[in-house]
Amino acid sequence: MTVDTTSTAVQGLKYATRHLIHCPTSWEHYLLDAPSSGEENFVLAGSVPTGHPLFNDGPGHFHDAQSVTEEVREVGEFVGHRYFGVPRERPGLFYRFALALTDLRAWRVADADPPRMTTHLTARPDHVISGVPRGLTFGVEVRIDDVPCCTGSAGLVFLMPALHRNHIEHSRRALRAAPELDDAPDGAGWPVDPAEIGRRAPGNVVVCEPSVSAQGRLTTWILTRGDNPALAPSADGQVSGLLLLEALRQTSILTAGRACGVDADRAVVADWDVHFRGYAQAGLPLRCVAVPGPLERDAEGRPSVPVTLTVTQHRRAVAEARTSVVQDL
């Protein structure tokens, strides 16, 4: 990532170059070489990813909205360090994502050049202490070829390096100290058919063949084997946020298909509301439980299934989410 006073080329996705453009409401702070203390606005401009091993793996009916959450994750920490004076040694961790696709027509893949995608970000500092925010709240608005098609928000917290290390070590000790809470599948999990979760490559499948209770609750296990480098654990051995989001996406579509017959090839998670509750250690079993709601219709008459999901590790909450799976007509 190269830094410019007005625009930054974002190449973290590696399959699309996006430009981060700062749109300040006032240049006062920057003329004084001081960090911002208020709201700042940014634009991420470029095209939708092409050739990405995860985002472009599928039936090709919709562009993958997870590229939006990933670009916000990639620039969020940079924005805090560069524009709000957060010390660079403090890592940024996202603890919340909400996303709503407001116009599915714009997300459909067309037989043309990759469309332009413009993401407007509003960053607001939270819990400012001695002029330094402990976190940032982001507002998100997305346009594809100038069509407004997505709104959302995200929450990011910056941790002191020692506190971050202590949290990770405490999580590891807690998992080892309570063997009675051990929670593991009976035998090796068998990955589901990629077609059931809107993918094509077997290496991108991160959920196992589920069990279903008499009440319709679906239980699956998340695979963290790391076949795809995009889903690999972090350097400190934590399950990546992208893998958890992909597991929630796959489980949502699988649940909507098994419970209500939704066609995965024409399905999309149109609404997300995700809260990350704790750390997840790579290499240890992760359970995902999904509860489908009744089949509904959205404003355009499309089949829609609400799903409530919980991810746990050794019975400790890792993530909770509410999603809505919509099948295109």
mmCIF file of C-alpha atoms in Angstrom:
data_model
loop_
_atom_site.group_PDB
_atom_site.id
_atom_site.type_symbol
_atom_site.label_atom_id
_atom_site.label_comp_id
_atom_site.label_asym_id
_atom_site.label_seq_id
_atom_site.Cartn_x
_atom_site.Cartn_y
_atom_site.Cartn_z
ATOM 1 C CA MET A 1 0.000 0.000 0.000
ATOM 2 C CA THR A 2 1.558 3.292 -1.105
ATOM 3 C CA VAL A 3 0.645 6.493 0.667
ATOM 4 C CA ASP A 4 -0.344 9.706 -1.086
ATOM 5 C CA THR A 5 -1.938 12.789 0.467
ATOM 6 C CA THR A 6 -5.110 12.380 -1.598
ATOM 7 C CA SER A 7 -5.159 8.849 -3.004
ATOM 8 C CA THR A 8 -3.784 5.461 -2.012
ATOM 9 C CA ALA A 9 -3.611 2.433 -4.299
ATOM 10 C CA VAL A 10 -5.102 -0.499 -2.420
ATOM 11 C CA GLN A 11 -3.800 -3.783 -3.793
ATOM 12 C CA GLY A 12 -4.390 -6.004 -0.773
ATOM 13 C CA LEU A 13 -7.096 -7.943 -2.624
ATOM 14 C CA LYS A 14 -4.426 -8.682 -5.294
ATOM 15 C CA TYR A 15 -7.094 -9.157 -7.949
ATOM 16 C CA ALA A 16 -8.336 -5.574 -8.199
ATOM 17 C CA THR A 17 -6.619 -2.238 -7.747
ATOM 18 C CA ARG A 18 -8.711 0.181 -5.726
ATOM 19 C CA HIS A 19 -7.812 3.782 -5.002
ATOM 20 C CA LEU A 20 -8.446 5.152 -1.526
ATOM 21 C CA ILE A 21 -9.268 8.855 -1.873
ATOM 22 C CA HIS A 22 -9.456 11.060 1.187
ATOM 23 C CA CYS A 23 -12.237 13.663 1.035
ATOM 24 C CA PRO A 24 -11.638 15.896 4.076
ATOM 25 C CA THR A 25 -14.309 18.288 5.269
ATOM 26 C CA SER A 26 -11.504 20.610 6.356
ATOM 27 C CA TRP A 27 -7.749 20.774 5.785
ATOM 28 C CA GLU A 28 -7.155 22.446 9.142
ATOM 29 C CA HIS A 29 -5.714 19.377 10.867
ATOM 30 C CA TYR A 30 -3.425 18.506 7.982
ATOM 31 C CA LEU A 31 -2.072 22.034 7.580
ATOM 32 C CA LEU A 32 -1.117 21.812 11.255
ATOM 33 C CA ASP A 33 0.172 18.262 10.817
ATOM 34 C CA ALA A 34 -2.301 17.087 13.465
ATOM 35 C CA PRO A 35 -4.530 13.990 13.405
ATOM 36 C CA SER A 36 -8.235 14.362 12.862
ATOM 37 C CA SER A 37 -10.566 14.530 15.856
ATOM 38 C CA GLY A 38 -13.834 14.288 13.942
ATOM 39 C CA GLU A 39 -15.547 12.599 11.033
ATOM 40 C CA GLU A 40 -13.529 11.848 7.902
ATOM 41 C CA ASN A 41 -14.760 10.730 4.484
ATOM 42 C CA PHE A 42 -13.099 8.419 1.990
ATOM 43 C CA VAL A 43 -13.859 6.859 -1.373
ATOM 44 C CA LEU A 44 -12.574 3.486 -2.566
ATOM 45 C CA ALA A 45 -12.765 3.481 -6.357
ATOM 46 C CA GLY A 46 -11.988 0.763 -8.866
ATOM 47 C CA SER A 47 -13.609 -2.291 -10.389
ATOM 48 C CA VAL A 48 -15.061 -5.414 -8.835
ATOM 49 C CA PRO A 49 -12.469 -8.185 -8.327
ATOM 50 C CA THR A 50 -11.833 -10.558 -11.224
ATOM 51 C CA GLY A 51 -9.998 -13.860 -10.972
ATOM 52 C CA HIS A 52 -10.081 -13.890 -7.159
ATOM 53 C CA PRO A 53 -9.791 -17.506 -5.907
ATOM 54 C CA LEU A 54 -12.731 -17.047 -3.529
ATOM 55 C CA PHE A 55 -14.844 -14.069 -4.584
ATOM 56 C CA ASN A 56 -14.967 -15.168 -8.222
ATOM 57 C CA ASP A 57 -15.503 -18.854 -7.502
ATOM 58 C CA GLY A 58 -19.137 -19.693 -8.059
ATOM 59 C CA PRO A 59 -22.017 -19.815 -10.535
ATOM 60 C CA GLY A 60 -21.293 -16.256 -11.711
ATOM 61 C CA HIS A 61 -24.806 -14.965 -11.126
ATOM 62 C CA PHE A 62 -23.882 -12.296 -8.553
ATOM 63 C CA HIS A 63 -20.731 -10.354 -7.722
ATOM 64 C CA ASP A 64 -19.561 -11.375 -4.257
ATOM 65 C CA ALA A 65 -20.478 -8.719 -1.687
ATOM 66 C CA GLN A 66 -17.781 -10.071 0.623
ATOM 67 C CA SER A 67 -15.298 -8.056 -1.411
ATOM 68 C CA VAL A 68 -16.842 -5.008 0.302
ATOM 69 C CA THR A 69 -16.246 -6.319 3.829
ATOM 70 C CA GLU A 70 -12.730 -7.359 2.863
ATOM 71 C CA GLU A 71 -11.769 -3.951 1.473
ATOM 72 C CA VAL A 72 -13.161 -2.243 4.580
ATOM 73 C CA ARG A 73 -11.128 -4.632 6.731
ATOM 74 C CA GLU A 74 -7.998 -3.875 4.724
ATOM 75 C CA VAL A 75 -8.220 -0.078 4.841
ATOM 76 C CA GLY A 76 -9.764 0.345 8.315
ATOM 77 C CA GLU A 77 -6.548 -0.078 10.274
ATOM 78 C CA PHE A 78 -4.645 2.106 7.798
ATOM 79 C CA VAL A 79 -7.209 4.908 8.167
ATOM 80 C CA GLY A 80 -6.856 4.848 11.959
ATOM 81 C CA HIS A 81 -3.077 4.990 11.842
ATOM 82 C CA ARG A 82 -2.759 7.491 9.001
ATOM 83 C CA TYR A 83 -5.560 9.961 9.690
ATOM 84 C CA PHE A 84 -6.515 9.627 13.364
ATOM 85 C CA GLY A 85 -3.127 9.372 15.044
ATOM 86 C CA VAL A 86 -3.497 5.812 16.359
ATOM 87 C CA PRO A 87 0.024 4.451 17.074
ATOM 88 C CA ARG A 88 1.067 1.966 14.424
ATOM 89 C CA GLU A 89 1.894 -0.717 16.982
ATOM 90 C CA ARG A 90 -1.785 -0.941 17.971
ATOM 91 C CA PRO A 91 -3.541 -3.566 15.808
ATOM 92 C CA GLY A 92 -7.082 -2.919 14.651
ATOM 93 C CA LEU A 93 -9.698 -5.649 15.141
ATOM 94 C CA PHE A 94 -13.165 -5.535 13.616
ATOM 95 C CA TYR A 95 -15.851 -6.654 16.029
ATOM 96 C CA ARG A 96 -18.992 -5.846 14.023
ATOM 97 C CA PHE A 97 -20.182 -5.810 10.407
ATOM 98 C CA ALA A 98 -23.627 -4.972 9.031
ATOM 99 C CA LEU A 99 -24.367 -4.957 5.329
ATOM 100 C CA ALA A 100 -27.580 -4.696 3.287
ATOM 101 C CA LEU A 101 -27.780 -5.131 -0.494
ATOM 102 C CA THR A 102 -30.376 -2.550 -1.504
ATOM 103 C CA ASP A 103 -30.513 -3.211 -5.262
ATOM 104 C CA LEU A 104 -29.752 -6.781 -6.351
ATOM 105 C CA ARG A 105 -29.914 -5.838 -10.032
ATOM 106 C CA ALA A 106 -26.617 -3.965 -9.709
ATOM 107 C CA TRP A 107 -24.943 -7.064 -8.236
ATOM 108 C CA ARG A 108 -25.846 -9.333 -11.146
ATOM 109 C CA VAL A 109 -22.920 -10.369 -13.330
ATOM 110 C CA ALA A 110 -23.245 -9.129 -16.928
ATOM 111 C CA ASP A 111 -21.398 -10.162 -20.080
ATOM 112 C CA ALA A 112 -19.318 -7.007 -20.174
ATOM 113 C CA ASP A 113 -16.165 -5.520 -18.709
ATOM 114 C CA PRO A 114 -15.974 -5.618 -14.901
ATOM 115 C CA PRO A 115 -18.173 -2.817 -13.584
ATOM 116 C CA ARG A 116 -16.889 0.083 -11.527
ATOM 117 C CA MET A 117 -17.429 -0.240 -7.811
ATOM 118 C CA THR A 118 -17.246 2.854 -5.618
ATOM 119 C CA THR A 119 -17.349 2.503 -1.848
ATOM 120 C CA HIS A 120 -17.966 5.619 0.237
ATOM 121 C CA LEU A 121 -16.636 5.337 3.795
ATOM 122 C CA THR A 122 -17.397 7.630 6.703
ATOM 123 C CA ALA A 123 -15.015 7.137 9.642
ATOM 124 C CA ARG A 124 -15.890 8.444 13.112
ATOM 125 C CA PRO A 125 -13.592 8.148 16.158
ATOM 126 C CA ASP A 126 -14.844 6.363 19.288
ATOM 127 C CA HIS A 127 -13.705 6.585 22.927
ATOM 128 C CA VAL A 128 -11.085 9.285 22.364
ATOM 129 C CA ILE A 129 -8.499 9.387 25.173
ATOM 130 C CA SER A 130 -5.775 12.047 25.120
ATOM 131 C CA GLY A 131 -6.644 12.799 21.519
ATOM 132 C CA VAL A 132 -6.312 9.172 20.349
ATOM 133 C CA PRO A 133 -9.399 7.087 19.521
ATOM 134 C CA ARG A 134 -9.688 3.571 20.897
ATOM 135 C CA GLY A 135 -11.838 2.649 17.926
ATOM 136 C CA LEU A 136 -13.526 3.764 14.719
ATOM 137 C CA THR A 137 -17.070 3.397 13.443
ATOM 138 C CA PHE A 138 -17.464 3.186 9.681
ATOM 139 C CA GLY A 139 -20.493 3.984 7.568
ATOM 140 C CA VAL A 140 -20.519 2.245 4.185
ATOM 141 C CA GLU A 141 -22.307 3.080 0.931
ATOM 142 C CA VAL A 142 -21.587 1.200 -2.294
ATOM 143 C CA ARG A 143 -22.365 2.051 -5.920
ATOM 144 C CA ILE A 144 -21.834 -0.262 -8.873
ATOM 145 C CA ASP A 145 -21.692 1.658 -12.149
ATOM 146 C CA ASP A 146 -23.147 4.635 -10.252
ATOM 147 C CA VAL A 147 -26.171 2.649 -9.017
ATOM 148 C CA PRO A 148 -26.610 2.806 -5.202
ATOM 149 C CA CYS A 149 -26.784 -0.860 -4.202
ATOM 150 C CA CYS A 150 -25.470 -1.400 -0.671
ATOM 151 C CA THR A 151 -25.336 0.259 2.736
ATOM 152 C CA GLY A 152 -23.625 -0.868 5.906
ATOM 153 C CA SER A 153 -21.559 -0.154 8.977
ATOM 154 C CA ALA A 154 -18.579 -1.614 10.791
ATOM 155 C CA GLY A 155 -16.913 -1.265 14.173
ATOM 156 C CA LEU A 156 -13.141 -1.389 14.685
ATOM 157 C CA VAL A 157 -11.261 -1.384 17.976
ATOM 158 C CA PHE A 158 -7.535 -0.702 18.439
ATOM 159 C CA LEU A 159 -5.789 -2.668 21.183
ATOM 160 C CA MET A 160 -2.572 -1.995 23.041
ATOM 161 C CA PRO A 161 -0.015 -4.598 21.866
ATOM 162 C CA ALA A 162 0.363 -6.114 25.346
ATOM 163 C CA LEU A 163 -3.410 -6.259 25.819
ATOM 164 C CA HIS A 164 -3.824 -7.911 22.433
ATOM 165 C CA ARG A 165 -1.245 -10.578 23.316
ATOM 166 C CA ASN A 166 -2.854 -11.101 26.727
ATOM 167 C CA HIS A 167 -6.287 -11.587 25.160
ATOM 168 C CA ILE A 168 -4.929 -14.231 22.787
ATOM 169 C CA GLU A 169 -3.039 -16.054 25.552
ATOM 170 C CA HIS A 170 -6.029 -15.907 27.889
ATOM 171 C CA SER A 171 -8.199 -17.411 25.153
ATOM 172 C CA ARG A 172 -5.691 -20.242 24.643
ATOM 173 C CA ARG A 173 -5.459 -20.938 28.383
ATOM 174 C CA ALA A 174 -9.239 -20.964 28.718
ATOM 175 C CA LEU A 175 -9.538 -23.561 25.971
ATOM 176 C CA ARG A 176 -6.936 -25.792 27.641
ATOM 177 C CA ALA A 177 -8.161 -25.301 31.219
ATOM 178 C CA ALA A 178 -11.686 -26.647 30.766
ATOM 179 C CA PRO A 179 -11.538 -30.097 29.136
ATOM 180 C CA GLU A 180 -15.107 -30.712 30.280
ATOM 181 C CA LEU A 181 -16.189 -28.089 27.744
ATOM 182 C CA ASP A 182 -14.461 -29.897 24.891
ATOM 183 C CA ASP A 183 -16.658 -29.848 21.806
ATOM 184 C CA ALA A 184 -15.614 -31.825 18.745
ATOM 185 C CA PRO A 185 -17.326 -33.667 15.879
ATOM 186 C CA ASP A 186 -17.774 -37.424 15.901
ATOM 187 C CA GLY A 187 -15.149 -38.423 13.385
ATOM 188 C CA ALA A 188 -13.767 -36.545 10.410
ATOM 189 C CA GLY A 189 -16.143 -34.011 8.877
ATOM 190 C CA TRP A 190 -17.152 -34.467 5.239
ATOM 191 C CA PRO A 191 -17.281 -31.206 3.231
ATOM 192 C CA VAL A 192 -20.606 -30.377 1.616
ATOM 193 C CA ASP A 193 -21.000 -30.287 -2.145
ATOM 194 C CA PRO A 194 -19.659 -26.904 -3.375
ATOM 195 C CA ALA A 195 -22.807 -26.426 -5.469
ATOM 196 C CA GLU A 196 -24.905 -26.342 -2.273
ATOM 197 C CA ILE A 197 -23.104 -23.270 -0.955
ATOM 198 C CA GLY A 198 -22.629 -21.283 -4.160
ATOM 199 C CA ARG A 199 -19.038 -22.285 -4.875
ATOM 200 C CA ARG A 200 -17.356 -24.529 -7.427
ATOM 201 C CA ALA A 201 -13.849 -25.301 -6.104
ATOM 202 C CA PRO A 202 -13.789 -28.014 -3.390
ATOM 203 C CA GLY A 203 -10.907 -26.189 -1.700
ATOM 204 C CA ASN A 204 -13.210 -23.232 -1.001
ATOM 205 C CA VAL A 205 -15.715 -25.308 0.965
ATOM 206 C CA VAL A 206 -15.344 -24.476 4.671
ATOM 207 C CA VAL A 207 -18.400 -26.239 6.164
ATOM 208 C CA CYS A 208 -19.110 -29.928 6.705
ATOM 209 C CA GLU A 209 -22.140 -32.050 5.959
ATOM 210 C CA PRO A 210 -24.598 -30.925 8.667
ATOM 211 C CA SER A 211 -26.925 -32.622 11.073
ATOM 212 C CA VAL A 212 -30.492 -31.344 11.335
ATOM 213 C CA SER A 213 -32.629 -31.506 14.462
ATOM 214 C CA ALA A 214 -36.346 -32.288 14.522
ATOM 215 C CA GLN A 215 -36.960 -28.542 15.015
ATOM 216 C CA GLY A 216 -35.010 -27.708 11.843
ATOM 217 C CA ARG A 217 -31.844 -26.447 13.535
ATOM 218 C CA LEU A 218 -28.797 -27.165 11.372
ATOM 219 C CA THR A 219 -25.395 -27.911 12.957
ATOM 220 C CA THR A 220 -22.169 -28.023 10.983
ATOM 221 C CA TRP A 221 -18.437 -27.815 11.631
ATOM 222 C CA ILE A 222 -16.136 -25.209 10.099
ATOM 223 C CA LEU A 223 -13.061 -26.429 8.243
ATOM 224 C CA THR A 224 -9.873 -24.469 8.956
ATOM 225 C CA ARG A 225 -7.516 -26.614 6.907
ATOM 226 C CA GLY A 226 -6.263 -23.599 4.930
ATOM 227 C CA ASP A 227 -6.420 -25.021 1.379
ATOM 228 C CA ASN A 228 -7.009 -21.508 0.076
ATOM 229 C CA PRO A 229 -4.327 -18.943 1.041
ATOM 230 C CA ALA A 230 -7.048 -16.261 1.189
ATOM 231 C CA LEU A 231 -8.594 -18.168 4.118
ATOM 232 C CA ALA A 232 -5.350 -18.962 5.951
ATOM 233 C CA PRO A 233 -4.986 -18.216 9.696
ATOM 234 C CA SER A 234 -3.275 -15.033 10.828
ATOM 235 C CA ALA A 235 0.369 -14.979 11.843
ATOM 236 C CA ASP A 236 -0.586 -15.400 15.519
ATOM 237 C CA GLY A 237 -2.636 -18.534 14.815
ATOM 238 C CA GLN A 238 -6.103 -16.984 14.869
ATOM 239 C CA VAL A 239 -8.856 -17.953 12.446
ATOM 240 C CA SER A 240 -9.196 -15.100 9.958
ATOM 241 C CA GLY A 241 -12.224 -12.847 9.834
ATOM 242 C CA LEU A 242 -12.645 -13.674 6.142
ATOM 243 C CA LEU A 243 -12.899 -17.393 6.905
ATOM 244 C CA LEU A 244 -15.521 -16.773 9.600
ATOM 245 C CA LEU A 245 -17.559 -14.548 7.274
ATOM 246 C CA GLU A 246 -17.294 -17.115 4.484
ATOM 247 C CA ALA A 247 -18.411 -19.863 6.885
ATOM 248 C CA LEU A 248 -21.427 -17.756 7.865
ATOM 249 C CA ARG A 249 -22.222 -17.123 4.186
ATOM 250 C CA GLN A 250 -21.934 -20.797 3.253
ATOM 251 C CA THR A 251 -23.951 -21.977 6.255
ATOM 252 C CA SER A 252 -26.676 -19.405 5.536
ATOM 253 C CA ILE A 253 -27.089 -20.545 1.920
ATOM 254 C CA LEU A 254 -26.864 -24.228 2.898
ATOM 255 C CA THR A 255 -29.544 -23.715 5.557
ATOM 256 C CA ALA A 256 -31.864 -21.833 3.197
ATOM 257 C CA GLY A 257 -31.452 -24.594 0.621
ATOM 258 C CA ARG A 258 -32.003 -27.496 2.996
ATOM 259 C CA ALA A 259 -34.884 -25.848 4.874
ATOM 260 C CA CYS A 260 -36.738 -24.027 2.085
ATOM 261 C CA GLY A 261 -35.381 -25.292 -1.222
ATOM 262 C CA VAL A 262 -33.547 -22.093 -2.177
ATOM 263 C CA ASP A 263 -31.384 -22.528 -5.288
ATOM 264 C CA ALA A 264 -27.784 -21.851 -4.237
ATOM 265 C CA ASP A 265 -26.744 -20.874 -7.779
ATOM 266 C CA ARG A 266 -29.162 -17.931 -7.729
ATOM 267 C CA ALA A 267 -28.939 -17.131 -4.020
ATOM 268 C CA VAL A 268 -27.146 -14.324 -2.224
ATOM 269 C CA VAL A 269 -26.826 -13.251 1.397
ATOM 270 C CA ALA A 270 -28.587 -9.921 1.029
ATOM 271 C CA ASP A 271 -28.423 -8.837 4.669
ATOM 272 C CA TRP A 272 -25.677 -9.340 7.244
ATOM 273 C CA ASP A 273 -25.491 -8.382 10.899
ATOM 274 C CA VAL A 274 -22.423 -10.005 12.431
ATOM 275 C CA HIS A 275 -20.886 -9.586 15.888
ATOM 276 C CA PHE A 276 -17.530 -11.162 16.688
ATOM 277 C CA ARG A 277 -17.557 -12.172 20.356
ATOM 278 C CA GLY A 278 -14.146 -13.751 20.870
ATOM 279 C CA TYR A 279 -11.016 -15.257 19.387
ATOM 280 C CA ALA A 280 -10.987 -18.516 17.433
ATOM 281 C CA GLN A 281 -7.861 -20.665 17.465
ATOM 282 C CA ALA A 282 -6.861 -22.293 14.190
ATOM 283 C CA GLY A 283 -6.696 -26.077 14.326
ATOM 284 C CA LEU A 284 -9.406 -26.492 16.965
ATOM 285 C CA PRO A 285 -13.000 -27.487 16.140
ATOM 286 C CA LEU A 286 -15.452 -24.692 15.375
ATOM 287 C CA ARG A 287 -19.172 -25.440 15.556
ATOM 288 C CA CYS A 288 -21.746 -23.415 13.625
ATOM 289 C CA VAL A 289 -25.446 -23.686 14.491
ATOM 290 C CA ALA A 290 -28.044 -22.166 12.156
ATOM 291 C CA VAL A 291 -31.761 -21.691 12.759
ATOM 292 C CA PRO A 292 -33.847 -20.834 9.673
ATOM 293 C CA GLY A 293 -36.899 -18.625 9.870
ATOM 294 C CA PRO A 294 -40.009 -19.035 7.718
ATOM 295 C CA LEU A 295 -39.824 -18.554 3.973
ATOM 296 C CA GLU A 296 -40.774 -14.963 3.130
ATOM 297 C CA ARG A 297 -40.843 -12.631 0.127
ATOM 298 C CA ASP A 298 -38.792 -9.472 -0.205
ATOM 299 C CA ALA A 299 -40.106 -6.193 -1.604
ATOM 300 C CA GLU A 300 -39.551 -7.463 -5.164
ATOM 301 C CA GLY A 301 -41.359 -10.759 -4.525
ATOM 302 C CA ARG A 302 -38.196 -12.856 -4.340
ATOM 303 C CA PRO A 303 -37.994 -15.823 -1.919
ATOM 304 C CA SER A 304 -36.178 -14.784 1.253
ATOM 305 C CA VAL A 305 -35.113 -16.858 4.259
ATOM 306 C CA PRO A 306 -33.874 -15.282 7.523
ATOM 307 C CA VAL A 307 -31.188 -17.276 9.332
ATOM 308 C CA THR A 308 -29.790 -16.903 12.850
ATOM 309 C CA LEU A 309 -26.283 -18.297 13.350
ATOM 310 C CA THR A 310 -23.907 -18.899 16.243
ATOM 311 C CA VAL A 311 -20.256 -19.964 15.990
ATOM 312 C CA THR A 312 -18.645 -21.501 19.076
ATOM 313 C CA GLN A 313 -15.319 -23.070 19.991
ATOM 314 C CA HIS A 314 -15.231 -25.288 23.092
ATOM 315 C CA ARG A 315 -18.740 -23.913 23.791
ATOM 316 C CA ARG A 316 -17.421 -20.336 23.947
ATOM 317 C CA ALA A 317 -19.076 -17.801 21.624
ATOM 318 C CA VAL A 318 -16.928 -16.688 18.699
ATOM 319 C CA ALA A 319 -19.495 -14.993 16.445
ATOM 320 C CA GLU A 320 -23.228 -14.376 16.273
ATOM 321 C CA ALA A 321 -25.059 -13.338 13.130
ATOM 322 C CA ARG A 322 -28.407 -12.705 11.553
ATOM 323 C CA THR A 323 -28.563 -13.018 7.789
ATOM 324 C CA SER A 324 -31.157 -13.061 5.048
ATOM 325 C CA VAL A 325 -30.749 -15.301 2.003
ATOM 326 C CA VAL A 326 -32.549 -14.162 -1.151
ATOM 327 C CA GLN A 327 -33.059 -16.175 -4.320
ATOM 328 C CA ASP A 328 -33.093 -14.170 -7.524
ATOM 329 C CA LEU A 329 -36.057 -14.661 -9.826
#
